Amino acid sequence: MSRPPVSPLFTEEHIRQRVEELAAAIAPRLGPEPVLVALLTGAFVFTADLVRALSRQGVRPHVDFMVLSSYGKGTVSSGRVQVKLDCQESLAGRQVLLVDDILDSGNTLTFAIEHLRRKGATEVLTCLLLDKPERRQVPITADFLGFTVPNVFIVGYGIDYAEQYRELPFVAMVHEE
Ligand code: IMP
Ligand code: MG
């Protein structure tokens, strides 16, 4: 499979600083036994850095994961979101910090919040690494946001283009032919 060229948007150092700032902003909002629910696969690198930054702020969350899918094979949101793998932790009466990589149409995040509330979460706070506000179909914003990006295709730091580029240690944009 061809790898289209990419160019860096946010460096490792830039991301590291922003993740520390996010953790410092999130920590005072969390109660004693929060559950961090991260959406796989795109948020796995961000989550790994965020939990360690939260630890430095004294936060000790349970960490759980969900796999949702909305895109099918395309790169445009279908608007239909499905649970492919549910989280394991009991959420009844719990505060949840929901972590994802990119807020795009808003369909995934809207569905995920509703799903976690149906499972009994008393509060769902959201933390997104990136936001593409131009692409929104559903009116929703993140409680905690790393960076706003233009309407370009993003890769790196866990985020893929056809399963490629997740390993990049920085966030980049794809130059599509
Ligand atoms: P939404 O439901 O349209 O908001 O989709 C959000 C999800 O789409 C994110 O969790 C990403 O997995 C994926 N996504 C959106 N934009 C990009 C991108 O530029 N690169 C890679 N994945 C993306
Ligand atoms: Mg995703």
PDB file of C-alpha atoms and ligand atoms in Angstrom:
ATOM      1  CA  MET A   1       0.000   0.000   0.000  1.00  0.00           C
ATOM      2  CA  SER A   2       1.334   3.440  -0.887  1.00  0.00           C
ATOM      3  CA  ARG A   3       2.247   5.841   1.887  1.00  0.00           C
ATOM      4  CA  PRO A   4       1.257   9.370   0.886  1.00  0.00           C
ATOM      5  CA  PRO A   5       3.641  12.126   2.006  1.00  0.00           C
ATOM      6  CA  VAL A   6       2.985  13.794   5.345  1.00  0.00           C
ATOM      7  CA  SER A   7       4.205  16.952   7.036  1.00  0.00           C
ATOM      8  CA  PRO A   8       4.423  17.614  10.790  1.00  0.00           C
ATOM      9  CA  LEU A   9       1.795  19.787  12.509  1.00  0.00           C
ATOM     10  CA  PHE A  10       2.640  19.320  16.201  1.00  0.00           C
ATOM     11  CA  THR A  11       6.066  18.186  17.414  1.00  0.00           C
ATOM     12  CA  GLU A  12       6.707  15.691  20.206  1.00  0.00           C
ATOM     13  CA  GLU A  13       7.726  18.509  22.533  1.00  0.00           C
ATOM     14  CA  HIS A  14       4.651  20.582  21.667  1.00  0.00           C
ATOM     15  CA  ILE A  15       2.363  17.596  22.365  1.00  0.00           C
ATOM     16  CA  ARG A  16       4.176  16.731  25.595  1.00  0.00           C
ATOM     17  CA  GLN A  17       3.655  20.265  26.936  1.00  0.00           C
ATOM     18  CA  ARG A  18      -0.003  20.333  25.931  1.00  0.00           C
ATOM     19  CA  VAL A  19      -0.717  16.930  27.528  1.00  0.00           C
ATOM     20  CA  GLU A  20       0.759  18.177  30.839  1.00  0.00           C
ATOM     21  CA  GLU A  21      -1.469  21.281  30.622  1.00  0.00           C
ATOM     22  CA  LEU A  22      -4.524  19.131  29.909  1.00  0.00           C
ATOM     23  CA  ALA A  23      -3.821  16.880  32.891  1.00  0.00           C
ATOM     24  CA  ALA A  24      -3.406  19.915  35.134  1.00  0.00           C
ATOM     25  CA  ALA A  25      -6.787  21.244  33.943  1.00  0.00           C
ATOM     26  CA  ILE A  26      -8.549  17.877  34.231  1.00  0.00           C
ATOM     27  CA  ALA A  27      -7.267  16.788  37.660  1.00  0.00           C
ATOM     28  CA  PRO A  28      -9.249  19.345  39.744  1.00  0.00           C
ATOM     29  CA  ARG A  29     -12.457  18.273  37.971  1.00  0.00           C
ATOM     30  CA  LEU A  30     -12.120  14.586  38.881  1.00  0.00           C
ATOM     31  CA  GLY A  31     -13.602  12.899  41.944  1.00  0.00           C
ATOM     32  CA  PRO A  32     -11.966  10.105  43.939  1.00  0.00           C
ATOM     33  CA  GLU A  33     -12.637   7.075  41.684  1.00  0.00           C
ATOM     34  CA  PRO A  34     -12.844   8.195  38.056  1.00  0.00           C
ATOM     35  CA  VAL A  35     -12.933   5.755  35.160  1.00  0.00           C
ATOM     36  CA  LEU A  36     -10.942   6.777  32.110  1.00  0.00           C
ATOM     37  CA  VAL A  37     -12.568   5.247  29.017  1.00  0.00           C
ATOM     38  CA  ALA A  38     -10.443   5.575  25.883  1.00  0.00           C
ATOM     39  CA  LEU A  39     -11.609   4.872  22.352  1.00  0.00           C
ATOM     40  CA  LEU A  40      -9.410   2.488  20.420  1.00  0.00           C
ATOM     41  CA  THR A  41      -7.437   2.495  18.329  1.00  0.00           C
ATOM     42  CA  GLY A  42      -6.748   6.148  17.554  1.00  0.00           C
ATOM     43  CA  ALA A  43      -6.498   7.345  21.169  1.00  0.00           C
ATOM     44  CA  PHE A  44      -4.052   4.711  22.424  1.00  0.00           C
ATOM     45  CA  VAL A  45      -0.883   6.826  22.331  1.00  0.00           C
ATOM     46  CA  PHE A  46      -2.604   9.965  23.643  1.00  0.00           C
ATOM     47  CA  THR A  47      -4.149   7.916  26.458  1.00  0.00           C
ATOM     48  CA  ALA A  48      -0.797   6.394  27.421  1.00  0.00           C
ATOM     49  CA  ASP A  49       0.695   9.867  27.790  1.00  0.00           C
ATOM     50  CA  LEU A  50      -2.409  11.384  29.408  1.00  0.00           C
ATOM     51  CA  VAL A  51      -2.697   8.756  32.200  1.00  0.00           C
ATOM     52  CA  ARG A  52       0.938   9.305  33.142  1.00  0.00           C
ATOM     53  CA  ALA A  53       0.450  13.084  33.130  1.00  0.00           C
ATOM     54  CA  LEU A  54      -2.678  12.595  35.290  1.00  0.00           C
ATOM     55  CA  SER A  55      -0.651  10.420  37.660  1.00  0.00           C
ATOM     56  CA  ARG A  56       1.800  13.306  38.105  1.00  0.00           C
ATOM     57  CA  GLN A  57      -1.280  15.354  39.164  1.00  0.00           C
ATOM     58  CA  GLY A  58      -2.217  12.724  41.764  1.00  0.00           C
ATOM     59  CA  VAL A  59      -5.072  11.146  39.774  1.00  0.00           C
ATOM     60  CA  ARG A  60      -5.472   7.347  39.979  1.00  0.00           C
ATOM     61  CA  PRO A  61      -8.099   6.413  37.400  1.00  0.00           C
ATOM     62  CA  HIS A  62      -9.374   3.005  36.414  1.00  0.00           C
ATOM     63  CA  VAL A  63      -8.456   2.637  32.749  1.00  0.00           C
ATOM     64  CA  ASP A  64     -10.769   0.966  30.286  1.00  0.00           C
ATOM     65  CA  PHE A  65     -11.232   0.882  26.516  1.00  0.00           C
ATOM     66  CA  MET A  66     -14.013   0.761  23.946  1.00  0.00           C
ATOM     67  CA  VAL A  67     -13.932   0.097  20.232  1.00  0.00           C
ATOM     68  CA  LEU A  68     -16.561   1.979  18.229  1.00  0.00           C
ATOM     69  CA  SER A  69     -16.923   2.090  14.499  1.00  0.00           C
ATOM     70  CA  SER A  70     -18.722   4.559  12.300  1.00  0.00           C
ATOM     71  CA  TYR A  71     -16.646   4.844   9.190  1.00  0.00           C
ATOM     72  CA  GLY A  72     -17.006   1.473   7.497  1.00  0.00           C
ATOM     73  CA  LYS A  73     -14.327   1.424   4.819  1.00  0.00           C
ATOM     74  CA  GLY A  74     -14.501   5.106   3.883  1.00  0.00           C
ATOM     75  CA  THR A  75     -12.904   8.178   5.398  1.00  0.00           C
ATOM     76  CA  VAL A  76     -16.207  10.063   5.725  1.00  0.00           C
ATOM     77  CA  SER A  77     -18.397   9.464   8.780  1.00  0.00           C
ATOM     78  CA  SER A  78     -21.495   7.418   7.983  1.00  0.00           C
ATOM     79  CA  GLY A  79     -23.238   8.807  11.059  1.00  0.00           C
ATOM     80  CA  ARG A  80     -24.013   5.266  12.234  1.00  0.00           C
ATOM     81  CA  VAL A  81     -21.911   4.299  15.220  1.00  0.00           C
ATOM     82  CA  GLN A  82     -21.635   0.729  16.538  1.00  0.00           C
ATOM     83  CA  VAL A  83     -20.052  -0.740  19.658  1.00  0.00           C
ATOM     84  CA  LYS A  84     -17.488  -3.286  18.493  1.00  0.00           C
ATOM     85  CA  LEU A  85     -15.996  -3.830  21.965  1.00  0.00           C
ATOM     86  CA  ASP A  86     -17.616  -2.493  25.125  1.00  0.00           C
ATOM     87  CA  CYS A  87     -15.773  -1.385  28.249  1.00  0.00           C
ATOM     88  CA  GLN A  88     -15.513  -3.923  31.086  1.00  0.00           C
ATOM     89  CA  GLU A  89     -15.614  -1.704  34.170  1.00  0.00           C
ATOM     90  CA  SER A  90     -18.959  -1.197  35.950  1.00  0.00           C
ATOM     91  CA  LEU A  91     -19.916   2.437  35.355  1.00  0.00           C
ATOM     92  CA  ALA A  92     -22.969   2.615  37.650  1.00  0.00           C
ATOM     93  CA  GLY A  93     -22.628   5.761  39.749  1.00  0.00           C
ATOM     94  CA  ARG A  94     -19.160   6.509  38.378  1.00  0.00           C
ATOM     95  CA  GLN A  95     -17.589   9.624  36.896  1.00  0.00           C
ATOM     96  CA  VAL A  96     -16.089   8.931  33.464  1.00  0.00           C
ATOM     97  CA  LEU A  97     -13.351  10.739  31.566  1.00  0.00           C
ATOM     98  CA  LEU A  98     -13.905   9.811  27.914  1.00  0.00           C
ATOM     99  CA  VAL A  99     -10.758  10.143  25.795  1.00  0.00           C
ATOM    100  CA  ASP A 100     -10.578  10.192  22.011  1.00  0.00           C
ATOM    101  CA  ASP A 101      -8.184  11.327  19.329  1.00  0.00           C
ATOM    102  CA  ILE A 102     -10.211  13.576  16.985  1.00  0.00           C
ATOM    103  CA  LEU A 103     -13.563  15.337  17.198  1.00  0.00           C
ATOM    104  CA  ASP A 104     -14.734  15.437  13.594  1.00  0.00           C
ATOM    105  CA  SER A 105     -18.446  15.155  12.655  1.00  0.00           C
ATOM    106  CA  GLY A 106     -19.224  14.660  16.347  1.00  0.00           C
ATOM    107  CA  ASN A 107     -21.184  11.437  15.756  1.00  0.00           C
ATOM    108  CA  THR A 108     -18.725   9.176  17.588  1.00  0.00           C
ATOM    109  CA  LEU A 109     -18.431  11.353  20.687  1.00  0.00           C
ATOM    110  CA  THR A 110     -22.180  11.987  20.901  1.00  0.00           C
ATOM    111  CA  PHE A 111     -22.869   8.258  20.671  1.00  0.00           C
ATOM    112  CA  ALA A 112     -20.131   7.366  23.178  1.00  0.00           C
ATOM    113  CA  ILE A 113     -21.403   9.840  25.804  1.00  0.00           C
ATOM    114  CA  GLU A 114     -24.957   8.514  25.476  1.00  0.00           C
ATOM    115  CA  HIS A 115     -23.710   4.914  25.653  1.00  0.00           C
ATOM    116  CA  LEU A 116     -21.701   5.578  28.845  1.00  0.00           C
ATOM    117  CA  ARG A 117     -24.673   7.341  30.457  1.00  0.00           C
ATOM    118  CA  ARG A 118     -26.902   4.359  29.624  1.00  0.00           C
ATOM    119  CA  LYS A 119     -24.368   2.212  31.446  1.00  0.00           C
ATOM    120  CA  GLY A 120     -24.931   4.325  34.553  1.00  0.00           C
ATOM    121  CA  ALA A 121     -22.150   6.933  34.474  1.00  0.00           C
ATOM    122  CA  THR A 122     -23.215   9.933  36.575  1.00  0.00           C
ATOM    123  CA  GLU A 123     -20.946  12.338  34.702  1.00  0.00           C
ATOM    124  CA  VAL A 124     -19.072  12.001  31.400  1.00  0.00           C
ATOM    125  CA  LEU A 125     -16.258  14.511  30.859  1.00  0.00           C
ATOM    126  CA  THR A 126     -14.615  14.476  27.442  1.00  0.00           C
ATOM    127  CA  CYS A 127     -10.956  14.959  26.540  1.00  0.00           C
ATOM    128  CA  LEU A 128      -9.971  15.158  22.866  1.00  0.00           C
ATOM    129  CA  LEU A 129      -6.505  15.551  21.460  1.00  0.00           C
ATOM    130  CA  LEU A 130      -7.713  17.306  18.292  1.00  0.00           C
ATOM    131  CA  ASP A 131     -10.812  19.121  17.055  1.00  0.00           C
ATOM    132  CA  LYS A 132     -11.838  19.848  13.454  1.00  0.00           C
ATOM    133  CA  PRO A 133     -14.708  22.275  14.089  1.00  0.00           C
ATOM    134  CA  GLU A 134     -15.327  22.856  10.356  1.00  0.00           C
ATOM    135  CA  ARG A 135     -16.483  19.260   9.968  1.00  0.00           C
ATOM    136  CA  ARG A 136     -19.120  19.187  12.695  1.00  0.00           C
ATOM    137  CA  GLN A 137     -22.523  17.616  11.902  1.00  0.00           C
ATOM    138  CA  VAL A 138     -23.722  17.377  15.522  1.00  0.00           C
ATOM    139  CA  PRO A 139     -23.365  20.361  17.891  1.00  0.00           C
ATOM    140  CA  ILE A 140     -20.854  19.154  20.487  1.00  0.00           C
ATOM    141  CA  THR A 141     -17.622  20.456  22.001  1.00  0.00           C
ATOM    142  CA  ALA A 142     -14.946  18.755  24.123  1.00  0.00           C
ATOM    143  CA  ASP A 143     -14.646  19.606  27.821  1.00  0.00           C
ATOM    144  CA  PHE A 144     -10.859  19.429  27.447  1.00  0.00           C
ATOM    145  CA  LEU A 145      -9.125  19.907  24.088  1.00  0.00           C
ATOM    146  CA  GLY A 146      -5.515  19.639  22.997  1.00  0.00           C
ATOM    147  CA  PHE A 147      -5.440  21.448  19.657  1.00  0.00           C
ATOM    148  CA  THR A 148      -7.809  22.767  17.000  1.00  0.00           C
ATOM    149  CA  VAL A 149      -6.873  21.700  13.455  1.00  0.00           C
ATOM    150  CA  PRO A 150      -8.085  22.697   9.988  1.00  0.00           C
ATOM    151  CA  ASN A 151     -10.031  20.331   7.744  1.00  0.00           C
ATOM    152  CA  VAL A 152      -7.060  18.176   6.723  1.00  0.00           C
ATOM    153  CA  PHE A 153      -6.420  14.441   7.166  1.00  0.00           C
ATOM    154  CA  ILE A 154      -4.395  13.834  10.320  1.00  0.00           C
ATOM    155  CA  VAL A 155      -2.021  10.974  11.132  1.00  0.00           C
ATOM    156  CA  GLY A 156       0.549  10.040  13.746  1.00  0.00           C
ATOM    157  CA  TYR A 157       0.610   9.779  17.552  1.00  0.00           C
ATOM    158  CA  GLY A 158      -1.767   6.792  17.275  1.00  0.00           C
ATOM    159  CA  ILE A 159      -3.904   8.188  14.447  1.00  0.00           C
ATOM    160  CA  ASP A 160      -3.955   6.325  11.133  1.00  0.00           C
ATOM    161  CA  TYR A 161      -4.476   6.665   7.415  1.00  0.00           C
ATOM    162  CA  ALA A 162      -5.663   3.193   6.293  1.00  0.00           C
ATOM    163  CA  GLU A 163      -3.863   1.701   9.335  1.00  0.00           C
ATOM    164  CA  GLN A 164      -0.611   3.448   8.425  1.00  0.00           C
ATOM    165  CA  TYR A 165       1.366   6.089  10.319  1.00  0.00           C
ATOM    166  CA  ARG A 166       0.080   5.290  13.833  1.00  0.00           C
ATOM    167  CA  GLU A 167       3.698   4.868  14.948  1.00  0.00           C
ATOM    168  CA  LEU A 168       4.777   8.451  14.208  1.00  0.00           C
ATOM    169  CA  PRO A 169       5.751  10.164  17.497  1.00  0.00           C
ATOM    170  CA  PHE A 170       4.294  13.501  16.283  1.00  0.00           C
ATOM    171  CA  VAL A 171       1.006  14.680  14.698  1.00  0.00           C
ATOM    172  CA  ALA A 172       1.154  15.242  10.945  1.00  0.00           C
ATOM    173  CA  MET A 173      -1.112  16.021   8.017  1.00  0.00           C
ATOM    174  CA  VAL A 174      -1.438  13.829   4.918  1.00  0.00           C
ATOM    175  CA  HIS A 175      -0.914  15.265   1.443  1.00  0.00           C
ATOM    176  CA  GLU A 176      -3.448  13.297  -0.589  1.00  0.00           C
ATOM    177  CA  GLU A 177      -2.802  12.953  -4.316  1.00  0.00           C
TER     178      GLU A 177
HETATM  179  P1  IMP B   1     -16.616  11.611  14.068  1.00  0.00           P
HETATM  180  O1  IMP B   1     -17.630  10.605  14.512  1.00  0.00           O
HETATM  181  O2  IMP B   1     -16.847  12.040  12.652  1.00  0.00           O
HETATM  182  O3  IMP B   1     -16.448  12.781  15.001  1.00  0.00           O
HETATM  183  O4  IMP B   1     -15.280  10.816  13.970  1.00  0.00           O
HETATM  184  C1  IMP B   1     -14.308  10.823  14.900  1.00  0.00           C
HETATM  185  C2  IMP B   1     -13.364   9.699  14.593  1.00  0.00           C
HETATM  186  O5  IMP B   1     -12.994   9.695  13.208  1.00  0.00           O
HETATM  187  C3  IMP B   1     -12.075   9.874  15.348  1.00  0.00           C
HETATM  188  O6  IMP B   1     -12.133   9.123  16.547  1.00  0.00           O
HETATM  189  C4  IMP B   1     -11.050   9.326  14.409  1.00  0.00           C
HETATM  190  O7  IMP B   1     -10.852   7.960  14.689  1.00  0.00           O
HETATM  191  C5  IMP B   1     -11.639   9.443  13.035  1.00  0.00           C
HETATM  192  N1  IMP B   1     -11.036  10.576  12.301  1.00  0.00           N
HETATM  193  C6  IMP B   1     -11.575  11.784  12.078  1.00  0.00           C
HETATM  194  N2  IMP B   1     -10.739  12.590  11.407  1.00  0.00           N
HETATM  195  C7  IMP B   1      -9.624  11.856  11.189  1.00  0.00           C
HETATM  196  C8  IMP B   1      -8.356  12.148  10.561  1.00  0.00           C
HETATM  197  O8  IMP B   1      -8.075  13.254  10.059  1.00  0.00           O
HETATM  198  N3  IMP B   1      -7.446  11.141  10.560  1.00  0.00           N
HETATM  199  C9  IMP B   1      -7.703   9.913  11.094  1.00  0.00           C
HETATM  200  N4  IMP B   1      -8.850   9.616  11.718  1.00  0.00           N
HETATM  201  C10 IMP B   1      -9.808  10.571  11.755  1.00  0.00           C
HETATM  202 MG    MG B   2     -11.370   6.993  16.517  1.00  0.00          MG
END
